[in-house]
PDB file of C-alpha atoms in Angstrom:
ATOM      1  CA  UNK A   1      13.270  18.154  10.005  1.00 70.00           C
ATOM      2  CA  UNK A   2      16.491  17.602   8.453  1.00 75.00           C
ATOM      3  CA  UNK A   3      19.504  19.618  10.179  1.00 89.00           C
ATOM      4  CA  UNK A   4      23.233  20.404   9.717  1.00 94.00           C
ATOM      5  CA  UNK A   5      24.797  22.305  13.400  1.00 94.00           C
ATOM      6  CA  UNK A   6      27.824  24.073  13.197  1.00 94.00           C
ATOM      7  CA  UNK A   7      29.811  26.180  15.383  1.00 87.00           C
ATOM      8  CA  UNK A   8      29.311  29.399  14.732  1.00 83.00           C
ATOM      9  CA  UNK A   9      32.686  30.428  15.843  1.00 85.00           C
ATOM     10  CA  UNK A  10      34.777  32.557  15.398  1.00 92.00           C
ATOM     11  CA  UNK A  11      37.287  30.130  15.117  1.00 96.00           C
ATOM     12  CA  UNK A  12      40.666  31.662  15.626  1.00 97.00           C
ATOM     13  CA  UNK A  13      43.780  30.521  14.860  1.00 97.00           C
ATOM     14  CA  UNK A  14      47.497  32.223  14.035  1.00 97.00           C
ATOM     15  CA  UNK A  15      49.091  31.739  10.375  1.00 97.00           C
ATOM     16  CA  UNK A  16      50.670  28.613  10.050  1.00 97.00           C
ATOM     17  CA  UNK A  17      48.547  26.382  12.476  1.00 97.00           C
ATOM     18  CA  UNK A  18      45.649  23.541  11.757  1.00 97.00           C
ATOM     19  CA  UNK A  19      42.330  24.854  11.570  1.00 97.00           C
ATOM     20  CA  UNK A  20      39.311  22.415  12.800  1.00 97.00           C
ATOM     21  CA  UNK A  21      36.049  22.707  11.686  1.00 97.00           C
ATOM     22  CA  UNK A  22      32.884  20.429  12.650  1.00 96.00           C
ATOM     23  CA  UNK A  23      29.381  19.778  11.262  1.00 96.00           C
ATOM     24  CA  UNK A  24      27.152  17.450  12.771  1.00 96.00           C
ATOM     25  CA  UNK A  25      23.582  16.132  10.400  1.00 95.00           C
ATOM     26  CA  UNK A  26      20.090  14.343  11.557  1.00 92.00           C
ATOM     27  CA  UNK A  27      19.472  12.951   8.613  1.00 88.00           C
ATOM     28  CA  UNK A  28      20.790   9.371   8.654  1.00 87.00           C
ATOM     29  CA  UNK A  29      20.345   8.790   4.598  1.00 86.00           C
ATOM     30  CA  UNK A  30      22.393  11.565   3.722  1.00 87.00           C
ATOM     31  CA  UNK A  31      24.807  10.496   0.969  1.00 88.00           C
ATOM     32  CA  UNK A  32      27.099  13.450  -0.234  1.00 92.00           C
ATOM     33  CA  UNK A  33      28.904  15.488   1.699  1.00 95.00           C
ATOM     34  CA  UNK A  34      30.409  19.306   1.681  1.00 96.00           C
ATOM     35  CA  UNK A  35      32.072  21.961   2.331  1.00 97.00           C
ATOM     36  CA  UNK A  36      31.815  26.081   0.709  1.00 96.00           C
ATOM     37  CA  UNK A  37      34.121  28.941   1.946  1.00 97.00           C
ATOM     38  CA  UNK A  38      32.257  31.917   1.693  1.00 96.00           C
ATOM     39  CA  UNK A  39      33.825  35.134   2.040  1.00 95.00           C
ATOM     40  CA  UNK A  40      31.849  38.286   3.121  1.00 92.00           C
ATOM     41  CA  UNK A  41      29.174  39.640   1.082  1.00 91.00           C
ATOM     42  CA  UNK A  42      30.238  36.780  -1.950  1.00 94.00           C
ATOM     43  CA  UNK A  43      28.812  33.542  -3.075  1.00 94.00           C
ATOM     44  CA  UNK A  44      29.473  30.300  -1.608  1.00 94.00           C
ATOM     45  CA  UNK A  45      32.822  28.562  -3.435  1.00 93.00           C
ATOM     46  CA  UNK A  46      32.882  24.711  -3.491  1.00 93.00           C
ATOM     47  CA  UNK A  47      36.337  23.409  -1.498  1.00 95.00           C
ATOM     48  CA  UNK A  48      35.665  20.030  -0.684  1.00 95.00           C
ATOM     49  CA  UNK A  49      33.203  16.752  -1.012  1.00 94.00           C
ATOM     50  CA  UNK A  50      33.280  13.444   0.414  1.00 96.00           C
ATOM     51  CA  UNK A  51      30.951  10.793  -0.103  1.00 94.00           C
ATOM     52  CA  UNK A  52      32.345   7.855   1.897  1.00 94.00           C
ATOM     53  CA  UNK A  53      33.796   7.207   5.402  1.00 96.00           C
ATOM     54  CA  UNK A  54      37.152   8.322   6.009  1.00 96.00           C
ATOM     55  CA  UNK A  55      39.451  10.888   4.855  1.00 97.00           C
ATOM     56  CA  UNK A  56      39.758  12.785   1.648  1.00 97.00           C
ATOM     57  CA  UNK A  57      42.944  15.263   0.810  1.00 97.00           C
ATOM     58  CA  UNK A  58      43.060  18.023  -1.500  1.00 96.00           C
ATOM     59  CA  UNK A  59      45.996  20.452  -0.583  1.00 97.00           C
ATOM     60  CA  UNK A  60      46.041  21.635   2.704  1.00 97.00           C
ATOM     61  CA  UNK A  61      42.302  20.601   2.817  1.00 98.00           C
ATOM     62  CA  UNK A  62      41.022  17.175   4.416  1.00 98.00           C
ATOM     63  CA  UNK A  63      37.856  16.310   5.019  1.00 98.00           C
ATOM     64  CA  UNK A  64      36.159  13.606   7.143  1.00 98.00           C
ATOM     65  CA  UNK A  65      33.141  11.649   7.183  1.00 97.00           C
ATOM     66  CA  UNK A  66      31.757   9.302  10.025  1.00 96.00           C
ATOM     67  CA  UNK A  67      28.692   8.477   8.522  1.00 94.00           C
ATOM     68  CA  UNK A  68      27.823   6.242  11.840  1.00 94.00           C
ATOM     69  CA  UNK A  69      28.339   9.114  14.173  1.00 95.00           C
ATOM     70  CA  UNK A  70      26.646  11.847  11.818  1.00 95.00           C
ATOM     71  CA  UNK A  71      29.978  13.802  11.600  1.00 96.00           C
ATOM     72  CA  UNK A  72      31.839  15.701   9.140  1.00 97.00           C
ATOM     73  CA  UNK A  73      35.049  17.614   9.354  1.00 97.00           C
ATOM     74  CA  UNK A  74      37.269  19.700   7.304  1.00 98.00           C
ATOM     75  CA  UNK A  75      41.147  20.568   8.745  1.00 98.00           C
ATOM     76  CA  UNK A  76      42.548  23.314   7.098  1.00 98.00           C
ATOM     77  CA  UNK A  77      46.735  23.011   7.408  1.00 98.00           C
ATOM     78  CA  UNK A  78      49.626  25.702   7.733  1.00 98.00           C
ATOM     79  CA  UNK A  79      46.278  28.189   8.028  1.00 98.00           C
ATOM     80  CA  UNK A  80      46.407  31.469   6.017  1.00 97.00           C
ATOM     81  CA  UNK A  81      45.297  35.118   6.479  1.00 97.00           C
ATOM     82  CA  UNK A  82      43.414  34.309   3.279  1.00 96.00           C
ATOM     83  CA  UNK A  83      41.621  31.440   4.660  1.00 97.00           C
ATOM     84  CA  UNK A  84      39.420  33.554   6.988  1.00 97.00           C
ATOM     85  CA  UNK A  85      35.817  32.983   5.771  1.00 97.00           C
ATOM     86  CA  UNK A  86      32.901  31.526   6.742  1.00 96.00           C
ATOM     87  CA  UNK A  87      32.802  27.677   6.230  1.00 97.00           C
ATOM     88  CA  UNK A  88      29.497  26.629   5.602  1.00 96.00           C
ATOM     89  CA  UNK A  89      28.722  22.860   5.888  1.00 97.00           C
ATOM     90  CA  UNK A  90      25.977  21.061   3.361  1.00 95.00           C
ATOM     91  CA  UNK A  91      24.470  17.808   2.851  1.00 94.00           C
ATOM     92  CA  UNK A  92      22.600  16.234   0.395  1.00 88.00           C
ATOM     93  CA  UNK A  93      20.107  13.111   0.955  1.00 74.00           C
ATOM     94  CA  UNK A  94      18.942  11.757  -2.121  1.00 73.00           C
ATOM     95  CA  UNK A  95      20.160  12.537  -5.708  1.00 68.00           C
ATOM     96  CA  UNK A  96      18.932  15.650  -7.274  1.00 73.00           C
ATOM     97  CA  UNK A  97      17.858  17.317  -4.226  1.00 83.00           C
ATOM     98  CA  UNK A  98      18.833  20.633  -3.250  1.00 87.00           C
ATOM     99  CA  UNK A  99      21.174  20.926  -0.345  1.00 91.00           C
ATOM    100  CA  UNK A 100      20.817  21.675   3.307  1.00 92.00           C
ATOM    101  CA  UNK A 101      23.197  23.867   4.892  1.00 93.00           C
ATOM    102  CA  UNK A 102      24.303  24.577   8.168  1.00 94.00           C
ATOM    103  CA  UNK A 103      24.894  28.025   9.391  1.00 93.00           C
ATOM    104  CA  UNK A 104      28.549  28.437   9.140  1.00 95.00           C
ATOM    105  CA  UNK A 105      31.754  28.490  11.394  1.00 96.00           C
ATOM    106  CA  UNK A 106      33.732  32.055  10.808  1.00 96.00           C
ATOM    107  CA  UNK A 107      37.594  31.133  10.650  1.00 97.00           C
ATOM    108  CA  UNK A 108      39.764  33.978  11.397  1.00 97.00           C
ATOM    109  CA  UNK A 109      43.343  33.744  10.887  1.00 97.00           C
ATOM    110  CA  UNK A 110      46.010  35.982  12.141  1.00 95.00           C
ATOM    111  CA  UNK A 111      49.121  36.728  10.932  1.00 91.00           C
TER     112      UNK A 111
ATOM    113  CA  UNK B   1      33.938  23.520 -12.189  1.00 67.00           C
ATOM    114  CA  UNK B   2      30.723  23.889 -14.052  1.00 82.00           C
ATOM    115  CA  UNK B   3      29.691  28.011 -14.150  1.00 90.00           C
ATOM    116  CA  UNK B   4      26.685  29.958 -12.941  1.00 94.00           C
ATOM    117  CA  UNK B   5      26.078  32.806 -13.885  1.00 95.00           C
ATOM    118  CA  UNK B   6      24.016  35.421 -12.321  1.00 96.00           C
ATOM    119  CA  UNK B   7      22.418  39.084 -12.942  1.00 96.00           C
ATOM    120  CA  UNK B   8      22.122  41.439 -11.419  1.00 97.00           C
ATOM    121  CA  UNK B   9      24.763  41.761  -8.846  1.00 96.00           C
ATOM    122  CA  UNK B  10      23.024  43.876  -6.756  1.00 96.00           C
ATOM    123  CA  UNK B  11      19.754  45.966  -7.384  1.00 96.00           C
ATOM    124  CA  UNK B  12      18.133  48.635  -5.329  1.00 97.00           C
ATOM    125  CA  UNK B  13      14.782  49.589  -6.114  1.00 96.00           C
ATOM    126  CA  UNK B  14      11.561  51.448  -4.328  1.00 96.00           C
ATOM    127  CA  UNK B  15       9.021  49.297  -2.014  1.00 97.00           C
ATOM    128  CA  UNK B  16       6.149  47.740  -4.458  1.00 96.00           C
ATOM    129  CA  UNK B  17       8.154  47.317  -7.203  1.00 97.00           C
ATOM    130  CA  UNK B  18       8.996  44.054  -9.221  1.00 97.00           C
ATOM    131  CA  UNK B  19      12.714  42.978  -9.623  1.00 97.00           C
ATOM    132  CA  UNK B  20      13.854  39.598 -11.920  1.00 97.00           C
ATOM    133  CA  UNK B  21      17.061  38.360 -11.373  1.00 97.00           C
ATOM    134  CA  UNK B  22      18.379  35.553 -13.946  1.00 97.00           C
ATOM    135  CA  UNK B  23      20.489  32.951 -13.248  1.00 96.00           C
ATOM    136  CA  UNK B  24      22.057  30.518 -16.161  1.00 95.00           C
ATOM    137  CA  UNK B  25      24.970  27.873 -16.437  1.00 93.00           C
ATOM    138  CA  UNK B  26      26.972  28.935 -19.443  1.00 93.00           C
ATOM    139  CA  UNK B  27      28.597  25.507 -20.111  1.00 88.00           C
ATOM    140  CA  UNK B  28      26.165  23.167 -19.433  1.00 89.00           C
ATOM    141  CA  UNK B  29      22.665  22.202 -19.161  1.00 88.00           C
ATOM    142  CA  UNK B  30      20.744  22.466 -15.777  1.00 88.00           C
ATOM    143  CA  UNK B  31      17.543  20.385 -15.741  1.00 85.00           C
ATOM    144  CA  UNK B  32      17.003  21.807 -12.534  1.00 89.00           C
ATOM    145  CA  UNK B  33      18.575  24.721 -10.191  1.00 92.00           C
ATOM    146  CA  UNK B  34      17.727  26.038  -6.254  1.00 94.00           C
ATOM    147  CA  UNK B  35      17.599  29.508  -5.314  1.00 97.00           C
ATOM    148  CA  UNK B  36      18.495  30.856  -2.043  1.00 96.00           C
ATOM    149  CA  UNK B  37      18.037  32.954   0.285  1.00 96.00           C
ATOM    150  CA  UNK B  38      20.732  34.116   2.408  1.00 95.00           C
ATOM    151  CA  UNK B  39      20.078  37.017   5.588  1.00 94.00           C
ATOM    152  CA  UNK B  40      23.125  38.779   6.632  1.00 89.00           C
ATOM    153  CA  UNK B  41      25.158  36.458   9.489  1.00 85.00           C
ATOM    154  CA  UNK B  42      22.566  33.723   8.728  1.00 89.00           C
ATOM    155  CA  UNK B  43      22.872  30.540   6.420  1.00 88.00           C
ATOM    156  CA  UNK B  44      21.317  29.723   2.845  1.00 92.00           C
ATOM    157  CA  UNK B  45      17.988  29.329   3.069  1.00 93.00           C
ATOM    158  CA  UNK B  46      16.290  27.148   0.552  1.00 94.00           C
ATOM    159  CA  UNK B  47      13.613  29.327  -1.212  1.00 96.00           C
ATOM    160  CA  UNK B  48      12.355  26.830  -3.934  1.00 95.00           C
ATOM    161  CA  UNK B  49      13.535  24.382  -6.815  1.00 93.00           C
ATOM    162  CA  UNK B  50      13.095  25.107 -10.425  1.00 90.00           C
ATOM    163  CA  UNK B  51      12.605  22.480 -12.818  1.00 87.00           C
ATOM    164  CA  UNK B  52      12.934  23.099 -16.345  1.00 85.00           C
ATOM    165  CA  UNK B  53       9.694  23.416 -18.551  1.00 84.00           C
ATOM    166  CA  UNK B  54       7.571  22.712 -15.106  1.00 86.00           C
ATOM    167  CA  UNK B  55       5.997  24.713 -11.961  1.00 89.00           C
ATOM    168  CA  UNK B  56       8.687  25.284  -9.185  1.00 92.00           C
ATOM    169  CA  UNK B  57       8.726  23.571  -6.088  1.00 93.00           C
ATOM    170  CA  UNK B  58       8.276  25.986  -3.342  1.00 95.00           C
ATOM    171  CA  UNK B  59       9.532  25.481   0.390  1.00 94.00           C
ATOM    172  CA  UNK B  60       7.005  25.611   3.705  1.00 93.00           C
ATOM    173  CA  UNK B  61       6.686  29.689   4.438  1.00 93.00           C
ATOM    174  CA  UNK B  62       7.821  30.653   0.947  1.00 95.00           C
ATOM    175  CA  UNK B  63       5.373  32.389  -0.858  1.00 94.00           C
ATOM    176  CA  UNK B  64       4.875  31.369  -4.533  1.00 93.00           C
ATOM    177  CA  UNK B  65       3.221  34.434  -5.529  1.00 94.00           C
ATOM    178  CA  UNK B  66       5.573  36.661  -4.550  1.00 96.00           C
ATOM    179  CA  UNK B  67       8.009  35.084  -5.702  1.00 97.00           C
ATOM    180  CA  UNK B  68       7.920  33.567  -9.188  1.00 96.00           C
ATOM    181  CA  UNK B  69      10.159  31.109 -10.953  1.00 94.00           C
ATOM    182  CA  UNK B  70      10.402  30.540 -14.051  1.00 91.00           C
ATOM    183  CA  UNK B  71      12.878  27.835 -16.478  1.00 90.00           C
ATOM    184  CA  UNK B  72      11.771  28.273 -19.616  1.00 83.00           C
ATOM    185  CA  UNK B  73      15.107  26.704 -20.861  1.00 89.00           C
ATOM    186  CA  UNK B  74      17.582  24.330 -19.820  1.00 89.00           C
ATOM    187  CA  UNK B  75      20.453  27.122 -19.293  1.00 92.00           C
ATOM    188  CA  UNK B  76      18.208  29.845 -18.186  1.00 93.00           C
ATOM    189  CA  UNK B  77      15.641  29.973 -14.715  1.00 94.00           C
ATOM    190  CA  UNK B  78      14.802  33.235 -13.521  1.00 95.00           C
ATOM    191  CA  UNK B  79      13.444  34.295  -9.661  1.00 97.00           C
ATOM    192  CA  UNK B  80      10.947  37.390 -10.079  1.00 97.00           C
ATOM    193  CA  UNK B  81      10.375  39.547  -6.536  1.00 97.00           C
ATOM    194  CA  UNK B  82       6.823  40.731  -7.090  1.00 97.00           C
ATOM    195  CA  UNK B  83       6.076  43.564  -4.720  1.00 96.00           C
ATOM    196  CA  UNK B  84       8.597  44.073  -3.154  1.00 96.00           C
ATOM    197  CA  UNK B  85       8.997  45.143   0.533  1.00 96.00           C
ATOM    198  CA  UNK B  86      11.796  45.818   2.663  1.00 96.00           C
ATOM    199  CA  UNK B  87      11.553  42.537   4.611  1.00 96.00           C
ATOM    200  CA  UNK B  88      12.718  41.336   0.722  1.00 96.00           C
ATOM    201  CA  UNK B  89      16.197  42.680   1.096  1.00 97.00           C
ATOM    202  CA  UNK B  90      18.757  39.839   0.941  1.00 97.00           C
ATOM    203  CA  UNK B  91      21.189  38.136  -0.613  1.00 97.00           C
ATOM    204  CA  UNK B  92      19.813  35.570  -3.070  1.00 98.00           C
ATOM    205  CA  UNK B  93      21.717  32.708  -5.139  1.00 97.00           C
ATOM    206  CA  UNK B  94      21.031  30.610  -7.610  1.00 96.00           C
ATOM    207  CA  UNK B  95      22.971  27.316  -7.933  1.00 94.00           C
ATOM    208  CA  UNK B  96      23.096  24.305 -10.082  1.00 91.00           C
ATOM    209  CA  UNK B  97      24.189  20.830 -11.046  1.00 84.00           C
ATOM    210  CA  UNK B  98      26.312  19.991 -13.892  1.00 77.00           C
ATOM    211  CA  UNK B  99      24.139  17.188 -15.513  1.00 71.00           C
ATOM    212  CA  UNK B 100      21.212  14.453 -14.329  1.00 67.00           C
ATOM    213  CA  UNK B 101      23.996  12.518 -11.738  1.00 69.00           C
ATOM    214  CA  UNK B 102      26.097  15.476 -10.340  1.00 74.00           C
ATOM    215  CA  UNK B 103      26.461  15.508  -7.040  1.00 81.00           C
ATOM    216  CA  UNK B 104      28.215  19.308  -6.714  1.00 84.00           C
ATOM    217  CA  UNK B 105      26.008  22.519  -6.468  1.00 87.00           C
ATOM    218  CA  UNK B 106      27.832  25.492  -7.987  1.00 90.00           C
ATOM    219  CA  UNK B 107      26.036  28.959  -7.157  1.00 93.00           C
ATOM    220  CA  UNK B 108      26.007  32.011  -9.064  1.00 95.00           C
ATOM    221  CA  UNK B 109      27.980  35.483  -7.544  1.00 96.00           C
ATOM    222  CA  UNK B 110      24.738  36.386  -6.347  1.00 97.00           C
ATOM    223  CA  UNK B 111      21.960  38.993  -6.354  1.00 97.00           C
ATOM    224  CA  UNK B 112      21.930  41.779  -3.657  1.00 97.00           C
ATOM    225  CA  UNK B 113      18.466  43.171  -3.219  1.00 97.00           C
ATOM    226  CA  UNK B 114      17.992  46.233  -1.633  1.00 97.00           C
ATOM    227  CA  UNK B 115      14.397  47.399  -1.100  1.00 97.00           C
ATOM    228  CA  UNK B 116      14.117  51.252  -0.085  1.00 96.00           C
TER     229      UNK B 116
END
């Protein structure tokens, strides 16, 4: 059975410092790569994707992919109050698929 | 983005009753969408997979007769709660890709069932 493990958290860190979130997946073909915010009682949002090994930068977002160790990351810099969510992890195998997610790491930031 | 659009927000209705949600993308055409489940402090689950002018694909322990799908168009797929029970009460989201080859899932705000 295909699987995504998080940390479940809460992750807490104060305003202004790097936030580090993990995902780990079984499934070995798996191709694309995100990562949702979801706030409490709202929809996941779409914050970040990554498709190939290394890093990929958008803002004070970068994500990571290890594809040989299974691993994906996201670092969240110079953290805000309004960055504490739940950051929910999801992979996709093969194109068209729906995606699996994992259960979340809850990020709380204090100011 | 591309956007999803969902409706109702949130519904409350008695135990036995039937509730439809709808889900469409306003700006562009979704061969297929996924609806969701999601229990409170728990992730998505994946309910089932609707594909446009065919039968949905349900997931194992997901009953397709209690809950039907229907995508009768190509901007339009609806989930139907037949029945419903208070075990039903969840969060539920649709979601969709923009086109055949993209890779990004954008979900709808959401339906909040609650089943008295």
């Amino acid at each position: 059975q295909k699987e995504v493990e998080q940390n479940s958290g809460p992750l807490s860190v104060p305003e202004g410092a790097i936030a580090s979130l993990n995902c780990t997946y079984s499934d070995r073909v798996s191709q694309s790569f995100f990562w949702y915010r979801q706030y409490s009682g709202k929809s996941p949002e779409l914050i970040m994707s990554i498709y190939s090994n290394g890093d990929k930068e958008d803002g004070r977002f970068t994500a990571q992919l290890n594809k040989a160790s299974q691993y994906v990351s996201l670092l969240i810099r110079d953290s805000q109050p309004s960055d504490s969510a739940t950051y929910l992890c999801a992979v996709n195998g093969q194109a068209g698929t729906a995606l699996i997610f994992g259960k979340g790491t809850t990020l709380s930031v204090s100011s | 983005g591309a956007v999803v659009s969902q409706h109702p927000s949130w519904v409350i209705c008695k135990s036995g009753t039937s509730v439809k949600i709808e889900c469409r993308s306003l700006d562009f055409q979704a061969t297929t969408m996924f609806w969701y489940r999601q229990f409170p402090k728990q992730s998505l689950m994946l309910m089932a997979t609707s594909n446009e002018g065919s039968k949905a694909t349900y997931e194992q322990g997901v009953e397709k007769d209690k809950f039907l799908i229907n995508h009768a168009s190509l901007t339009l797929s609806t989930l139907t709660v037949t029945s419903a029970h208070p075990e039903d009460s969840s969060f539920y989201i649709c979601s969709a890709r923009e086109g055949a080859g993209g890779r990004e899932l954008f979900f709808g705000e959401g339906s909040r069932l609650t089943v008295l």
